[in-house]
XYZ file of N, CA and C in Angstrom:
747
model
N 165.660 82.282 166.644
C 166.239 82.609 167.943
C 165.567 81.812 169.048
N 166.659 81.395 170.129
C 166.423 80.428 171.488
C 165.620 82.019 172.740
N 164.797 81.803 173.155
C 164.673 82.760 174.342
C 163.969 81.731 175.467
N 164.717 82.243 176.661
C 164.835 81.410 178.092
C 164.048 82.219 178.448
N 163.010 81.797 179.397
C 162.112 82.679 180.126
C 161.875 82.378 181.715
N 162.447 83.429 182.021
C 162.080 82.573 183.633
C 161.379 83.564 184.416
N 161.057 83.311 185.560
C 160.065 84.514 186.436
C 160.256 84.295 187.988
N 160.471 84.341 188.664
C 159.586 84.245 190.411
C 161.099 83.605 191.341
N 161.879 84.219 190.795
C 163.399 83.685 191.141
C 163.316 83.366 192.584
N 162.881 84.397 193.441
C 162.674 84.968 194.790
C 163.753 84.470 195.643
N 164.802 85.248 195.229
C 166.120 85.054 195.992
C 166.529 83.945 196.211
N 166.481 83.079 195.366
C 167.393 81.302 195.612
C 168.133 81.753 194.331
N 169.408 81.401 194.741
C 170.165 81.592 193.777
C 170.653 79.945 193.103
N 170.542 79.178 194.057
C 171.061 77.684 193.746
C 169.734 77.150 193.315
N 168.344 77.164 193.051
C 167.687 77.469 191.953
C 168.220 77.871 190.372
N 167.933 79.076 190.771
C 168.822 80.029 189.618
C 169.905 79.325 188.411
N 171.011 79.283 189.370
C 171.807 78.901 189.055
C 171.650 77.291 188.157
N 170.497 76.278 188.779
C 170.609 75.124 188.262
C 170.067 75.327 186.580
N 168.742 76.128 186.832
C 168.033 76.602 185.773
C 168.683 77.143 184.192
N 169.929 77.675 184.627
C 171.026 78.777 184.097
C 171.792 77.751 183.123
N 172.072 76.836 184.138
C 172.736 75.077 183.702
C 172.127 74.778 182.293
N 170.986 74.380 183.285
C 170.172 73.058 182.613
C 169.589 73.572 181.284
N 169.482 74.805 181.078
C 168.970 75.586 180.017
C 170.272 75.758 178.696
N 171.172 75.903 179.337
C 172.333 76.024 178.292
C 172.235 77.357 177.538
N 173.067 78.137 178.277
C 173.002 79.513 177.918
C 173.799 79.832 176.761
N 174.988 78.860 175.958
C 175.470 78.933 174.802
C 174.527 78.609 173.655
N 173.243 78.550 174.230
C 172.223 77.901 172.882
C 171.157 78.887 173.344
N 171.280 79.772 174.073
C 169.970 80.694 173.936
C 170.611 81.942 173.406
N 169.726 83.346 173.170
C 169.943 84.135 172.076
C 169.649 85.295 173.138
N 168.255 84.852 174.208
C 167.689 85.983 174.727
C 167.230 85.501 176.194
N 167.308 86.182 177.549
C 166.784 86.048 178.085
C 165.682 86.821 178.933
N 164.284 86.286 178.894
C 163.671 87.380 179.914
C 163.498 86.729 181.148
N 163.258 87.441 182.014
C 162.741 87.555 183.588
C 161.637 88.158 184.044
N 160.723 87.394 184.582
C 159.103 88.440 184.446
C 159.238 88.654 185.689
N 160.157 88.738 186.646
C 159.880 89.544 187.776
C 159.874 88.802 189.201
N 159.709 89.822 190.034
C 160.349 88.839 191.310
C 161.247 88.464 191.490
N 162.503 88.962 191.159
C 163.760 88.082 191.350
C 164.262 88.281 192.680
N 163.678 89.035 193.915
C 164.036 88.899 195.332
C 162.873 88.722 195.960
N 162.591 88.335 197.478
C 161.693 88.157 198.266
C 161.721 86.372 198.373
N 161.499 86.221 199.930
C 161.484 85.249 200.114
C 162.829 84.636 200.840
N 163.617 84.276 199.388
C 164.733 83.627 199.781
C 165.826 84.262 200.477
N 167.428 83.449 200.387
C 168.230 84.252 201.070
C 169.186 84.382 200.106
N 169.215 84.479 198.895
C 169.997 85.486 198.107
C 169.726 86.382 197.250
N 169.125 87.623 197.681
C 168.655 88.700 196.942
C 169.933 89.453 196.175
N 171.055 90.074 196.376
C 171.781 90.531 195.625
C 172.638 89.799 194.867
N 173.019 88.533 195.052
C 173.524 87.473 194.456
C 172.573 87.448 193.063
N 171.472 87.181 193.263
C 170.330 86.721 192.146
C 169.947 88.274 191.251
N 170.304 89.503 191.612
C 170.038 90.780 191.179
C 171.165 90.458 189.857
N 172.644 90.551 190.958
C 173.802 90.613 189.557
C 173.377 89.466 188.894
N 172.785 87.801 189.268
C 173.058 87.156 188.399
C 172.246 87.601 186.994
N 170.905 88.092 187.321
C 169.792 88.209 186.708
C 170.342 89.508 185.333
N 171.588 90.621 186.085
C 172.004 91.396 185.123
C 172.563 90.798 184.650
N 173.207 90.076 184.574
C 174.538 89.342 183.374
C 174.233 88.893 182.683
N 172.917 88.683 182.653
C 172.415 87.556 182.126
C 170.952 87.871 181.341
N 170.429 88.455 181.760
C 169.087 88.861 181.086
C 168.417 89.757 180.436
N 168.460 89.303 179.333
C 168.220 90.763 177.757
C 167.054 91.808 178.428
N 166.314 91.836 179.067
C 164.790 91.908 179.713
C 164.666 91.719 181.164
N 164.218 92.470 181.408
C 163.705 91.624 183.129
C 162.919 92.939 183.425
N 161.169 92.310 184.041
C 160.620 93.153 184.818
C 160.467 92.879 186.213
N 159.888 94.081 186.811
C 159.819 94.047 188.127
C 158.356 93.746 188.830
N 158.727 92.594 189.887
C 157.248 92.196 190.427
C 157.320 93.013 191.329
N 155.932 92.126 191.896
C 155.269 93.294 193.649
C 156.447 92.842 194.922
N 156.902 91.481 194.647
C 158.090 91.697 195.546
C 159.086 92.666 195.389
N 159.710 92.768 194.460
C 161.027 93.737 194.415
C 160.439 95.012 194.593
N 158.858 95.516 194.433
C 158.314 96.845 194.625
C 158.326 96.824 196.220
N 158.164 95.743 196.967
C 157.835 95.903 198.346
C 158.967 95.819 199.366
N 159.932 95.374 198.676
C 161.191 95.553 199.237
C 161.740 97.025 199.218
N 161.150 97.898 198.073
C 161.796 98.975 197.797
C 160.736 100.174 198.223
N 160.107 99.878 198.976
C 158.895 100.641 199.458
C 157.650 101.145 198.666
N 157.662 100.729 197.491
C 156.708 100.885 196.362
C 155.646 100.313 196.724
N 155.330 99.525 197.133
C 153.915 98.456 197.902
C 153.901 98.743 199.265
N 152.428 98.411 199.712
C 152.320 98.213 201.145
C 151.880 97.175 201.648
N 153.283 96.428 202.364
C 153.631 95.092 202.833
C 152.131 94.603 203.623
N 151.533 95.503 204.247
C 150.009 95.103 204.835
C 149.400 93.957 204.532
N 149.104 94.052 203.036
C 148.756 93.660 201.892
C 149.262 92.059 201.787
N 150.436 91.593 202.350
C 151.243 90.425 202.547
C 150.731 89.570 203.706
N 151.144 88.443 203.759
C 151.124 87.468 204.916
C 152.477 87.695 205.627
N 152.121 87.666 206.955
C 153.091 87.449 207.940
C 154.557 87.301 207.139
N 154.770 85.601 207.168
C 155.661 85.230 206.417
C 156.436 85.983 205.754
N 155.924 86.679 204.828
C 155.853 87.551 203.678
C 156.741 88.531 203.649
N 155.945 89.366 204.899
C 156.202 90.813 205.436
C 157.590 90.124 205.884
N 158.043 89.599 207.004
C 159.076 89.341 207.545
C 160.509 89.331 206.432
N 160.235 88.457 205.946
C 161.083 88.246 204.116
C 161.606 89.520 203.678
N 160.036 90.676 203.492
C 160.259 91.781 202.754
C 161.428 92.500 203.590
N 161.470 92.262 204.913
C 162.042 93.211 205.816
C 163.237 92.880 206.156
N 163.300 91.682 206.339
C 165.127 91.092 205.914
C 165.489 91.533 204.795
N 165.124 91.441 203.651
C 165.608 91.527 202.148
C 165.795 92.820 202.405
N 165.124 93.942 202.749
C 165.234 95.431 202.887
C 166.613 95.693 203.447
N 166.960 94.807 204.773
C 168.015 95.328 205.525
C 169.432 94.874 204.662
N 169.035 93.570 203.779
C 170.927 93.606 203.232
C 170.752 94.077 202.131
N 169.432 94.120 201.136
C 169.863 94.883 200.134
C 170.791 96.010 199.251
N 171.806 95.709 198.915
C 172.872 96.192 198.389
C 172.185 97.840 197.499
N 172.568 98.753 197.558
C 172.553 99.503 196.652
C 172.420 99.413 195.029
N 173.362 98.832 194.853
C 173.355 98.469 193.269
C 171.837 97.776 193.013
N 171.986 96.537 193.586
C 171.174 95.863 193.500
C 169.568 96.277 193.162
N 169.247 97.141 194.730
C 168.421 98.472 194.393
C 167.664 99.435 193.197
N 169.242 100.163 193.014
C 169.015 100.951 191.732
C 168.561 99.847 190.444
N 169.187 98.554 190.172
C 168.772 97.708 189.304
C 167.036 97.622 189.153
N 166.640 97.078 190.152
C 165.468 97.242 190.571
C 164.448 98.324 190.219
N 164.764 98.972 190.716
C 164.068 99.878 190.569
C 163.764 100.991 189.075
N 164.596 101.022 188.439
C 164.525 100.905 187.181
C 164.064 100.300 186.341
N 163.533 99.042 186.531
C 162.453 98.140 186.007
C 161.264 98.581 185.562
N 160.008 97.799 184.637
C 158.614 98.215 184.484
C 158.385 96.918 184.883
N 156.781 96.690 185.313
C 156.119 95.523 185.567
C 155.532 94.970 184.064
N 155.388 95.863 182.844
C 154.850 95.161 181.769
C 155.546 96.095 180.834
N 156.091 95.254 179.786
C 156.785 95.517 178.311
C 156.283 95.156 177.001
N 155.686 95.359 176.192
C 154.734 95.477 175.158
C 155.667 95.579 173.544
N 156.949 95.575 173.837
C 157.899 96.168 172.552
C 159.293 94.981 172.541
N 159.274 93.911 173.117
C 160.335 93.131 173.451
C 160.525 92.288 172.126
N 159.117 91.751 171.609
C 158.893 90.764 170.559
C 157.827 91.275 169.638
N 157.676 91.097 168.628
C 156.259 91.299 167.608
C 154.920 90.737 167.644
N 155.473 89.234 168.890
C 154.540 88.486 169.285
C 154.275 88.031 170.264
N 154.814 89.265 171.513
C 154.636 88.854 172.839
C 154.474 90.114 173.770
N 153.500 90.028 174.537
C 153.669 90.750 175.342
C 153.939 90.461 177.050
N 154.915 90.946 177.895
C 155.243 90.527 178.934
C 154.786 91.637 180.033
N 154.502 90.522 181.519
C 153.642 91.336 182.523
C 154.261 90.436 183.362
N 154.046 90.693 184.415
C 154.872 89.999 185.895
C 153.715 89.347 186.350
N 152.522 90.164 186.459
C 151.582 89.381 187.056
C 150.087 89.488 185.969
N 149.786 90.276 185.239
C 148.469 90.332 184.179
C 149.112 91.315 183.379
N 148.674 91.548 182.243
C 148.455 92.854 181.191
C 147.561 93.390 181.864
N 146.296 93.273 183.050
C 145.533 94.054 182.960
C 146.269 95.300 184.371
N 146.673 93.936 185.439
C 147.429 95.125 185.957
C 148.548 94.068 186.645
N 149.665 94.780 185.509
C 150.930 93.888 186.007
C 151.512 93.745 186.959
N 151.442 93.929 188.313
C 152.278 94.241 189.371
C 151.463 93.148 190.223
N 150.165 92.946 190.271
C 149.079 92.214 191.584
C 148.517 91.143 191.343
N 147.919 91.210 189.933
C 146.598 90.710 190.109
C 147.050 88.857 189.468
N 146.353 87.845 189.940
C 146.645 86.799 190.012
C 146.129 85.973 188.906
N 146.464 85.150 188.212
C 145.793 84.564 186.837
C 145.673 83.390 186.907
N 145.108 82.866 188.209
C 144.340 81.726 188.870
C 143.613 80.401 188.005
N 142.784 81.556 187.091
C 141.379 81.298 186.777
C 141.031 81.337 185.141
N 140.305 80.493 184.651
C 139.922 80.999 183.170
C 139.064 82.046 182.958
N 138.234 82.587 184.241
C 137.644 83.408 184.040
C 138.081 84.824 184.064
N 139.678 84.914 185.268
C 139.796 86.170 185.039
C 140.818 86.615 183.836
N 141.326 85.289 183.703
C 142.104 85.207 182.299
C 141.623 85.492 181.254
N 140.064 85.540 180.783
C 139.029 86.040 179.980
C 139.102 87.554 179.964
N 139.045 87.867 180.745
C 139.054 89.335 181.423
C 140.600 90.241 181.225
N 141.498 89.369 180.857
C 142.598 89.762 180.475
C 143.417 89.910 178.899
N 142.296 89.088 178.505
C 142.733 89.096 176.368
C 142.470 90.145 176.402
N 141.607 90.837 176.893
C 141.652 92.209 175.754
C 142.256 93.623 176.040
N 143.475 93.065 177.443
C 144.487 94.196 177.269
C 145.620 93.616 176.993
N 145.878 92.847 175.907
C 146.932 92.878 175.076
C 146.298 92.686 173.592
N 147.358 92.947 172.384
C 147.137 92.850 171.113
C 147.953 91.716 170.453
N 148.680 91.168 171.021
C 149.743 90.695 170.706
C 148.895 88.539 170.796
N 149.918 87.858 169.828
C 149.020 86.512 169.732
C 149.467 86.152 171.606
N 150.716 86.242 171.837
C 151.006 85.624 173.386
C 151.205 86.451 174.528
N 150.901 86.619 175.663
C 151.513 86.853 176.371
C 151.992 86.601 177.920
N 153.177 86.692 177.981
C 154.118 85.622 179.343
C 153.530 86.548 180.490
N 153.095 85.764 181.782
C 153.380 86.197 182.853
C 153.573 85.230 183.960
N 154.208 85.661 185.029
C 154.421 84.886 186.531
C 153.526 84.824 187.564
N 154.004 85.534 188.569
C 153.055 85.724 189.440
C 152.887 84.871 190.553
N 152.403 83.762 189.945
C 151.579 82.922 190.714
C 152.272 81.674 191.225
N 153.615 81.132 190.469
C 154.377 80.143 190.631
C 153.460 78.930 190.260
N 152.889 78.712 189.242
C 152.276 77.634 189.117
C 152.134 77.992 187.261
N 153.077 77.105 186.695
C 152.751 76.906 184.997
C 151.784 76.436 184.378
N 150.859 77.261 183.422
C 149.756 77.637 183.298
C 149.579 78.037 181.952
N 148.634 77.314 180.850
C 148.932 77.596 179.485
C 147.335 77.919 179.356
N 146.827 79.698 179.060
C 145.407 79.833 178.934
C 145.089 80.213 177.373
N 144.182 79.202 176.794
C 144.270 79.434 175.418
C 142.577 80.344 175.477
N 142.730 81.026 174.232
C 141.230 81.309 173.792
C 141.398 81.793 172.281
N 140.409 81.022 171.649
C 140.240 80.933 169.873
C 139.388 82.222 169.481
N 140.057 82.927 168.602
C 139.745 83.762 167.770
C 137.600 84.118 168.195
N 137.489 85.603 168.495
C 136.214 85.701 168.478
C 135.395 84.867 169.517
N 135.945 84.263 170.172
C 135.115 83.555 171.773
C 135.767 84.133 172.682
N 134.812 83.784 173.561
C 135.180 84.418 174.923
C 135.442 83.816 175.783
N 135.153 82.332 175.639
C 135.338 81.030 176.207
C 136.939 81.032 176.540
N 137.583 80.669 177.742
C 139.083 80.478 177.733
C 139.551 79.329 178.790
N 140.196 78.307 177.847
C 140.676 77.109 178.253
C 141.961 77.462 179.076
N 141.920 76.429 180.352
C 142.922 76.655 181.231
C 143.576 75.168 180.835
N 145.056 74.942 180.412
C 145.652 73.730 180.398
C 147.039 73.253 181.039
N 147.109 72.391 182.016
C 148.548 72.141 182.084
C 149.145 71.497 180.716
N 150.510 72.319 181.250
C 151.507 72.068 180.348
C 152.441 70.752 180.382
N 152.294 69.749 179.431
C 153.347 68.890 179.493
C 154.932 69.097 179.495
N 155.804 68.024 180.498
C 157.152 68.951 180.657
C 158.228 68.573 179.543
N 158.610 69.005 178.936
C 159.688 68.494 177.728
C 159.184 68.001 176.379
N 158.019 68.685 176.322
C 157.231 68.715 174.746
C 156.869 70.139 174.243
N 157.678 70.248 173.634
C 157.065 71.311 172.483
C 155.917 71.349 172.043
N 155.500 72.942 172.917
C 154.000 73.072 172.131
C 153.974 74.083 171.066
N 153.738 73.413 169.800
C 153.664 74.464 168.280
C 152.569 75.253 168.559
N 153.118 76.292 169.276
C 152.098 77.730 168.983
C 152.161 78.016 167.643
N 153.179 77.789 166.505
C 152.724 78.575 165.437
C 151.678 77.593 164.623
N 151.649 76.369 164.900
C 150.510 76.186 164.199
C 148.996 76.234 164.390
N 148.729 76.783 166.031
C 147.703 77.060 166.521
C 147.399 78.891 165.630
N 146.857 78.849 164.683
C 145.809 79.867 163.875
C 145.075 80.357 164.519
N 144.798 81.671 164.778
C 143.682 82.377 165.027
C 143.290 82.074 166.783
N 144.153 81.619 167.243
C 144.206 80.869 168.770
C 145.064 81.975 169.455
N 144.521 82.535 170.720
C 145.955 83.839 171.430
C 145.896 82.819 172.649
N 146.755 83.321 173.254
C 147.364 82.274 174.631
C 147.677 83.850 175.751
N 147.992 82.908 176.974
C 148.370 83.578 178.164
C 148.955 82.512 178.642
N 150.607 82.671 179.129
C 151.633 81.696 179.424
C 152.142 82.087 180.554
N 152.066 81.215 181.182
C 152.898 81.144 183.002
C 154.142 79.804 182.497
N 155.472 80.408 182.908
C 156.574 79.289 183.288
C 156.562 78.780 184.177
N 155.447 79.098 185.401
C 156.212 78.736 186.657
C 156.864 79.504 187.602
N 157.493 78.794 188.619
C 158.856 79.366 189.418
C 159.900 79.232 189.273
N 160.884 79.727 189.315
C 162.586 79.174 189.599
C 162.728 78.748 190.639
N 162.328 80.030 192.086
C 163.425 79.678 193.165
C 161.816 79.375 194.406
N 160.510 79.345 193.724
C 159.742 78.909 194.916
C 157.936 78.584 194.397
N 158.066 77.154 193.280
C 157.289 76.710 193.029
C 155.626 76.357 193.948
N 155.169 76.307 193.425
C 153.639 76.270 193.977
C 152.741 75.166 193.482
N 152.934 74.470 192.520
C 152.211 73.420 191.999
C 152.186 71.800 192.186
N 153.266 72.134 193.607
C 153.056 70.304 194.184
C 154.584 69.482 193.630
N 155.734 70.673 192.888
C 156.759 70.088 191.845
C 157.729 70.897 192.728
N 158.443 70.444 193.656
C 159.468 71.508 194.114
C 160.510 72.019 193.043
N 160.435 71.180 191.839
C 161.624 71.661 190.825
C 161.580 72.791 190.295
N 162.524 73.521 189.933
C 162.660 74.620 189.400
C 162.263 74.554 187.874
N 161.238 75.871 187.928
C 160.588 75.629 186.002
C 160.985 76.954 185.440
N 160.957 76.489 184.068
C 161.231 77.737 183.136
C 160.762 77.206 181.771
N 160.822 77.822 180.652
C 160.708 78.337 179.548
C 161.422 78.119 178.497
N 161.245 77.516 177.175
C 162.084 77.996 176.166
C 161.291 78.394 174.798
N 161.009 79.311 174.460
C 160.813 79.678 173.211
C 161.866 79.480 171.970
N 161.408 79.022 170.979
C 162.295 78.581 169.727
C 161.185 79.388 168.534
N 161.454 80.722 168.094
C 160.880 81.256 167.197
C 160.801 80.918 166.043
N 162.052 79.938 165.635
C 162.006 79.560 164.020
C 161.143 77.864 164.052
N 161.129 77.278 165.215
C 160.372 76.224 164.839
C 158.737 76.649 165.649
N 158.644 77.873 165.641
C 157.184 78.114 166.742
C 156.793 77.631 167.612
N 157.668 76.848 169.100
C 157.526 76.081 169.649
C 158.111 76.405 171.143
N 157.145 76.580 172.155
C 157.297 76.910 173.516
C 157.367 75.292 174.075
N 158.605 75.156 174.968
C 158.702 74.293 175.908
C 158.831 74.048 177.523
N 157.707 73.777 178.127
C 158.208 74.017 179.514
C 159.127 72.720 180.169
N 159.495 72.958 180.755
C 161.088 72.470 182.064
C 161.230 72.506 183.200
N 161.308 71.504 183.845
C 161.085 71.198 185.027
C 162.984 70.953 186.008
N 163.836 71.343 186.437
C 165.026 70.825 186.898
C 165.183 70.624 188.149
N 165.498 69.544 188.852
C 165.587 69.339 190.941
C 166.695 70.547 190.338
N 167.254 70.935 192.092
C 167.902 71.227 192.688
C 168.399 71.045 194.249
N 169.665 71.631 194.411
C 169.557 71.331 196.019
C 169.032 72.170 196.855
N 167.800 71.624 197.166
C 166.398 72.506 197.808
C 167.206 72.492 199.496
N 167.675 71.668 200.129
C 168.491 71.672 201.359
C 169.620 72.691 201.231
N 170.263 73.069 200.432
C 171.349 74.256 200.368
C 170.478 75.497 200.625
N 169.719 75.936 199.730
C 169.175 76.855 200.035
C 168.092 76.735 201.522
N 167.402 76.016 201.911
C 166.667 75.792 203.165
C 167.869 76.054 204.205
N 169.167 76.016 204.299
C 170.372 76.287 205.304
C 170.721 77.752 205.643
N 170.619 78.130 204.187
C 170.714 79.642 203.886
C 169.683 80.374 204.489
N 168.589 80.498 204.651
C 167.512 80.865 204.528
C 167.997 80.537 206.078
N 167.875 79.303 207.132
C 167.954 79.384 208.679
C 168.435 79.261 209.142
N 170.077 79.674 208.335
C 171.062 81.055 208.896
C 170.849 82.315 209.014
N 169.998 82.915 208.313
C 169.417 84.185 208.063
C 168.631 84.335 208.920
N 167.397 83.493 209.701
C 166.621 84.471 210.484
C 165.212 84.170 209.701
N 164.850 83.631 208.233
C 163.893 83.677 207.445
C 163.042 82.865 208.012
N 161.483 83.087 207.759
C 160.545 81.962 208.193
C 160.450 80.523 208.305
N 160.037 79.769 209.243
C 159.951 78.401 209.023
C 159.513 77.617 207.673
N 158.002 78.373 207.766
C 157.146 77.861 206.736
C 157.907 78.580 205.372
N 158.672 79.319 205.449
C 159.207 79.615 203.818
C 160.298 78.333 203.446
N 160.803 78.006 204.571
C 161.895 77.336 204.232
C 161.093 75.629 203.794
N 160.346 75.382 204.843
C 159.796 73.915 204.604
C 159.345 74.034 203.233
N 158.230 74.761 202.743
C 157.742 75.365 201.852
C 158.182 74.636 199.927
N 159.826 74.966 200.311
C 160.024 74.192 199.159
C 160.776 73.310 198.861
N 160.248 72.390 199.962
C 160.890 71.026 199.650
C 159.327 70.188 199.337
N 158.460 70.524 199.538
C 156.845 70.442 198.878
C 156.365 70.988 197.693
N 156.996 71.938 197.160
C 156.191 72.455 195.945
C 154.802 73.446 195.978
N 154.765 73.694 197.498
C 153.244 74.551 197.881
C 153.515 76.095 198.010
């Protein structure tokens, strides 16, 4: 089985949408979503239904909690807060209830994965920056992998059987990396962003897992980053969100 993995949508739907493309959804089997699929951008209920039609899985980040009053926006940057509070006012109902029905971490999806929005240790916040706090995070899962977001920056943290030592590696884009022949090796996997990258790549990234050849691939796709930047200041949304991702920061 094909599984698409994407995370950090944050309301770009023409993101989304390219990702949706470029992935070829007649050749995938499964899709997850680690969360965040509103905040930020300017299509939050657009990207809710797309995300239902479409996605076997999907958890809920600290954005969609802070839109829905579950978090306290304090806690946010300016920017941030403003976003949360637009997204609050058109948020659709449906959309909502979707939401909110969510978990931030799922432990039962795969035999060999466990999924978190932002850590296994505490899925909703905490940031996986670092090899050190990524150390600090093997030992709340059991499982050989597990996916999280968060951070918008794709991120492959390995650590070998019985060390404590944990390698932080970028991921090459359009090479298959054979996790199954890495033995006795557990990982911690970031895709990236969809709709609001952080690593200097304004392109939209995602995921493909291929279970029968054991082989995770990350993906990089442009989009039209100016469609959505229009959207966004028609709406009222921040400057710096909009410049934001035509840089990759």
């Amino acid at each position: 089985m094909r599984y698409l993995i994407l995370s950090d949508i944050h309301a770009n739907l023409t993101a989304l949408n390219a990702v949706l493309e470029a992935a070829d959804l007649s050749t995938v089997d499964q899709v997850w979503c680690l969360g965040d699929v509103i905040g930020y951008g300017p299509d939050p209920n657009e990207c809710v239904e797309r995300v239902r039609e479409v996605a076997t899985v999907c958890l809920v980040g600290n954005h969609d909690w802070a839109v829905l009053g579950k978090l306290d926006i304090n806690d946010f940057n300016p920017e941030a807060r403003r976003a949360v509070l637009w997204t609050r006012d058109v948020l659709n109902d449906a959309a909502a209830d979707y939401l909110g029905g969510l978990e931030g971490r799922m432990d039962n999806v795969h035999p060999d994965f466990t999924l978190a929005h932002a850590s296994p240790r505490h899925p909703i916040w905490e940031y996986l920056l670092y090899p050190s706090t990524a150390a600090e995070n093997f030992p709340h899962f059991t499982t050989r992998f597990c996916l999280v977001g968060h951070t918008h920056k794709p991120v492959i943290f390995r650590q070998e059987q019985g060390q404590e030592e944990v390698m932080a590696l970028q991921p090459a884009i359009n090479v298959p990396l054979p996790l199954a022949r890495a033995e006795g090796v557990r990982f911690i996997l970031n895709p990236g962003s969809v709709g609001q990258p952080r690593d200097n790549d304004p392109r939209a990234a995602y995921t493909i897992y291929d279970d029968e050849k054991g082989t995770l691939t990350y993906f990089r796709v442009p989009y039209d980053i100016e469609a959505t930047q229009r959207r966004m200041e028609a709406a009222g949304l921040p400057e710096r969100l909009v410049a934001r991702l035509e840089y990759g920061w």
